[in-house]
Amino acid sequence: MKTFGKFGVAAIAAAALVLGSCNNGTQKNAAPAQTETATAAANSELKIGYIVYDSIFTQYEFCKESKAALEKKLQNIQATVTKKEKALQAAAAKFEQDVRSNKYTSQQQAQSVQAGIEKQAYDLQILKENLMNSYAKEEEKLNKQLQEDIDSFIKKYNKDGKYTYIITKMGDNILYGAPQLNITAEVIEGLNKAHKAKK
């Protein structure tokens, strides 16, 4: 998602470069009247639409469903880990109590129980890592799907070439955007229709 935001800034820079190149080339080879005409033509041909990216997350059904699924997965991970941690703490506390009360008949027996607890702690650490890796992969998969959905829709949406660039507004990366160039509502509507059709 961050790269998509950077693309928005890069697109504005590229647009400025294109306009600058057009102006420079025209000034060298044309009369002042022709320069003004060429510049006006270049400006009229360049049209940038933008999407308020935060709105995608709050209004695109796929995002809302994905967020809910990820939150549930995280809650399940936390519940599993908490249960295992409590069991480990209980086993460690019992071991200490048994050592104090001289329950073990030999040092070897005590070391065997201690080794079992240490293995339990190690297994819990591995479980945590595996669960969080699984969560991260799921999150990455959903983000990739979101990007693919947006890219696919934008290609269809702009197949007539109406916009020279379609960029994203994330936070304050765009200081101003003319309201008539804000295509967020149309994009979200189209994304939701496509998502509903898939279901």
Short mmCIF file of C-alpha atoms in Angstrom, two decimals:
data_model
loop_
_atom_site.label_atom_id
_atom_site.label_comp_id
_atom_site.label_asym_id
_atom_site.label_seq_id
_atom_site.Cartn_x
_atom_site.Cartn_y
_atom_site.Cartn_z
CA MET A 1 0.00 0.00 0.00
CA LYS A 2 2.84 2.36 0.70
CA THR A 3 4.23 1.95 -2.77
CA PHE A 4 0.84 2.90 -4.20
CA GLY A 5 1.00 6.12 -2.13
CA LYS A 6 4.49 6.86 -3.44
CA PHE A 7 3.22 6.29 -6.96
CA GLY A 8 0.73 9.10 -6.41
CA VAL A 9 3.53 11.54 -5.56
CA ALA A 10 5.64 10.22 -8.43
CA ALA A 11 2.74 10.70 -10.82
CA ILE A 12 2.43 14.38 -9.90
CA ALA A 13 6.17 14.82 -10.37
CA ALA A 14 6.01 13.05 -13.74
CA ALA A 15 3.10 15.24 -14.80
CA ALA A 16 5.06 18.36 -13.89
CA LEU A 17 8.06 17.05 -15.83
CA VAL A 18 5.90 16.37 -18.90
CA LEU A 19 4.46 19.88 -18.78
CA GLY A 20 7.92 21.37 -18.26
CA SER A 21 9.33 19.45 -21.23
CA CYS A 22 6.45 20.53 -23.46
CA ASN A 23 6.97 24.16 -22.46
CA ASN A 24 10.75 24.09 -22.99
CA GLY A 25 10.55 22.43 -26.39
CA THR A 26 7.90 24.82 -27.61
CA GLN A 27 9.73 27.93 -26.48
CA LYS A 28 12.83 27.02 -28.47
CA ASN A 29 11.06 26.32 -31.76
CA ALA A 30 7.94 28.47 -31.82
CA ALA A 31 6.72 32.04 -31.67
CA PRO A 32 5.19 33.31 -28.37
CA ALA A 33 1.62 32.88 -29.67
CA GLN A 34 2.33 29.29 -30.66
CA THR A 35 3.96 28.63 -27.28
CA GLU A 36 0.82 29.77 -25.44
CA THR A 37 -1.36 27.62 -27.69
CA ALA A 38 0.81 24.54 -27.20
CA THR A 39 0.91 25.04 -23.42
CA ALA A 40 -2.86 25.45 -23.26
CA ALA A 41 -3.32 22.28 -25.33
CA ALA A 42 -0.96 20.32 -23.07
CA ASN A 43 -2.79 21.54 -19.98
CA SER A 44 -6.19 20.67 -21.45
CA GLU A 45 -5.02 17.15 -22.35
CA LEU A 46 -3.58 16.38 -18.93
CA LYS A 47 -6.28 15.26 -16.52
CA ILE A 48 -5.62 13.73 -13.13
CA GLY A 49 -8.23 11.88 -11.11
CA TYR A 50 -7.62 10.97 -7.48
CA ILE A 51 -8.90 8.49 -4.94
CA VAL A 52 -9.03 9.16 -1.20
CA TYR A 53 -7.45 5.90 -0.12
CA ASP A 54 -8.68 5.97 3.49
CA SER A 55 -12.24 5.80 2.18
CA ILE A 56 -11.46 2.52 0.39
CA PHE A 57 -10.67 0.92 3.75
CA THR A 58 -13.86 2.12 5.40
CA GLN A 59 -16.35 1.71 2.52
CA TYR A 60 -15.13 -1.13 0.31
CA GLU A 61 -16.91 -4.27 1.53
CA PHE A 62 -13.91 -6.51 0.84
CA CYS A 63 -11.80 -4.35 3.16
CA LYS A 64 -14.41 -4.38 5.91
CA GLU A 65 -14.83 -8.16 5.67
CA SER A 66 -11.07 -8.72 5.56
CA LYS A 67 -10.50 -6.48 8.57
CA ALA A 68 -13.13 -8.38 10.56
CA ALA A 69 -11.58 -11.73 9.57
CA LEU A 70 -8.09 -10.56 10.56
CA GLU A 71 -9.33 -9.23 13.89
CA LYS A 72 -11.01 -12.57 14.63
CA LYS A 73 -7.86 -14.47 13.68
CA LEU A 74 -5.78 -12.23 15.97
CA GLN A 75 -8.22 -12.75 18.84
CA ASN A 76 -7.99 -16.52 18.36
CA ILE A 77 -4.19 -16.32 18.38
CA GLN A 78 -4.22 -14.26 21.56
CA ALA A 79 -6.65 -16.65 23.26
CA THR A 80 -4.54 -19.70 22.31
CA VAL A 81 -1.29 -18.09 23.48
CA THR A 82 -2.85 -16.86 26.74
CA LYS A 83 -4.17 -20.34 27.51
CA LYS A 84 -0.75 -21.92 26.86
CA GLU A 85 1.02 -19.24 28.92
CA LYS A 86 -1.26 -19.85 31.89
CA ALA A 87 -0.65 -23.60 31.68
CA LEU A 88 3.11 -22.98 31.57
CA GLN A 89 2.99 -20.61 34.54
CA ALA A 90 0.95 -23.14 36.52
CA ALA A 91 3.43 -25.94 35.71
CA ALA A 92 6.39 -23.74 36.71
CA ALA A 93 4.70 -22.69 39.97
CA LYS A 94 3.89 -26.33 40.82
CA PHE A 95 7.46 -27.35 40.10
CA GLU A 96 8.83 -24.70 42.45
CA GLN A 97 6.38 -25.73 45.16
CA ASP A 98 7.30 -29.41 44.73
CA VAL A 99 11.00 -28.56 44.97
CA ARG A 100 10.43 -26.57 48.20
CA SER A 101 8.41 -29.41 49.73
CA ASN A 102 11.05 -32.00 48.75
CA LYS A 103 8.55 -33.96 46.68
CA TYR A 104 11.17 -35.26 44.29
CA THR A 105 13.04 -38.35 45.47
CA SER A 106 16.11 -37.57 43.38
CA GLN A 107 17.82 -34.70 41.63
CA GLN A 108 17.41 -36.57 38.34
CA GLN A 109 13.62 -36.62 38.79
CA ALA A 110 13.56 -32.86 39.47
CA GLN A 111 15.77 -32.17 36.45
CA SER A 112 13.47 -34.28 34.26
CA VAL A 113 10.42 -32.23 35.32
CA GLN A 114 12.35 -28.99 34.84
CA ALA A 115 13.43 -30.07 31.35
CA GLY A 116 9.77 -30.77 30.52
CA ILE A 117 8.80 -27.26 31.60
CA GLU A 118 11.63 -25.72 29.57
CA LYS A 119 10.49 -27.66 26.52
CA GLN A 120 6.96 -26.45 27.12
CA ALA A 121 8.27 -22.85 27.15
CA TYR A 122 10.26 -23.44 23.96
CA ASP A 123 7.26 -25.01 22.21
CA LEU A 124 5.13 -22.03 23.24
CA GLN A 125 7.66 -19.61 21.73
CA ILE A 126 7.66 -21.57 18.46
CA LEU A 127 3.85 -21.63 18.47
CA LYS A 128 3.72 -17.83 18.93
CA GLU A 129 6.09 -17.30 16.01
CA ASN A 130 4.17 -19.69 13.76
CA LEU A 131 0.82 -18.12 14.59
CA MET A 132 2.08 -14.58 14.02
CA ASN A 133 3.78 -15.61 10.75
CA SER A 134 0.48 -17.12 9.63
CA TYR A 135 -1.31 -13.89 10.55
CA ALA A 136 1.25 -11.77 8.67
CA LYS A 137 0.92 -13.95 5.56
CA GLU A 138 -2.87 -13.66 5.68
CA GLU A 139 -2.63 -9.89 6.04
CA GLU A 140 -0.18 -9.71 3.12
CA LYS A 141 -2.47 -11.88 0.99
CA LEU A 142 -5.46 -9.63 1.68
CA ASN A 143 -3.45 -6.47 0.94
CA LYS A 144 -2.28 -7.99 -2.34
CA GLN A 145 -5.86 -8.89 -3.24
CA LEU A 146 -6.99 -5.35 -2.45
CA GLN A 147 -4.28 -3.91 -4.71
CA GLU A 148 -5.24 -6.30 -7.53
CA ASP A 149 -8.93 -5.38 -7.16
CA ILE A 150 -8.16 -1.66 -7.39
CA ASP A 151 -5.75 -2.07 -10.32
CA SER A 152 -8.23 -4.23 -12.24
CA PHE A 153 -11.12 -1.84 -11.66
CA ILE A 154 -9.10 1.27 -12.57
CA LYS A 155 -8.08 -0.28 -15.91
CA LYS A 156 -11.74 -0.87 -16.80
CA TYR A 157 -12.84 2.47 -15.36
CA ASN A 158 -10.31 4.43 -17.41
CA LYS A 159 -10.39 2.33 -20.60
CA ASP A 160 -11.60 5.39 -22.52
CA GLY A 161 -8.44 7.26 -21.47
CA LYS A 162 -10.39 10.03 -19.75
CA TYR A 163 -7.66 10.46 -17.15
CA THR A 164 -3.95 10.83 -17.87
CA TYR A 165 -3.17 9.84 -14.28
CA ILE A 166 -5.22 8.39 -11.46
CA ILE A 167 -3.43 8.85 -8.15
CA THR A 168 -4.17 8.23 -4.49
CA LYS A 169 -4.57 10.72 -1.68
CA MET A 170 -3.22 9.22 1.52
CA GLY A 171 -3.06 11.47 4.55
CA ASP A 172 -1.55 14.78 3.45
CA ASN A 173 0.48 13.60 0.44
CA ILE A 174 -1.75 15.79 -1.77
CA LEU A 175 -2.27 19.29 -0.42
CA TYR A 176 -5.17 20.10 -2.72
CA GLY A 177 -7.38 18.23 -5.15
CA ALA A 178 -10.25 19.78 -7.08
CA PRO A 179 -13.47 18.12 -5.89
CA GLN A 180 -14.59 17.39 -9.47
CA LEU A 181 -11.48 15.22 -9.94
CA ASN A 182 -12.22 13.14 -6.82
CA ILE A 183 -13.40 9.79 -8.23
CA THR A 184 -13.45 7.95 -4.87
CA ALA A 185 -17.21 7.41 -4.72
CA GLU A 186 -17.34 5.98 -8.26
CA VAL A 187 -14.41 3.67 -7.59
CA ILE A 188 -15.85 2.37 -4.31
CA GLU A 189 -19.24 1.80 -5.95
CA GLY A 190 -17.58 -0.13 -8.78
CA LEU A 191 -15.41 -2.16 -6.41
CA ASN A 192 -18.42 -3.11 -4.29
CA LYS A 193 -20.43 -4.19 -7.35
CA ALA A 194 -17.53 -6.35 -8.56
CA HIS A 195 -17.07 -7.84 -5.07
CA LYS A 196 -20.77 -8.64 -4.79
CA ALA A 197 -20.69 -10.31 -8.20
CA LYS A 198 -17.80 -12.56 -7.09
CA LYS A 199 -19.77 -13.73 -4.08
#
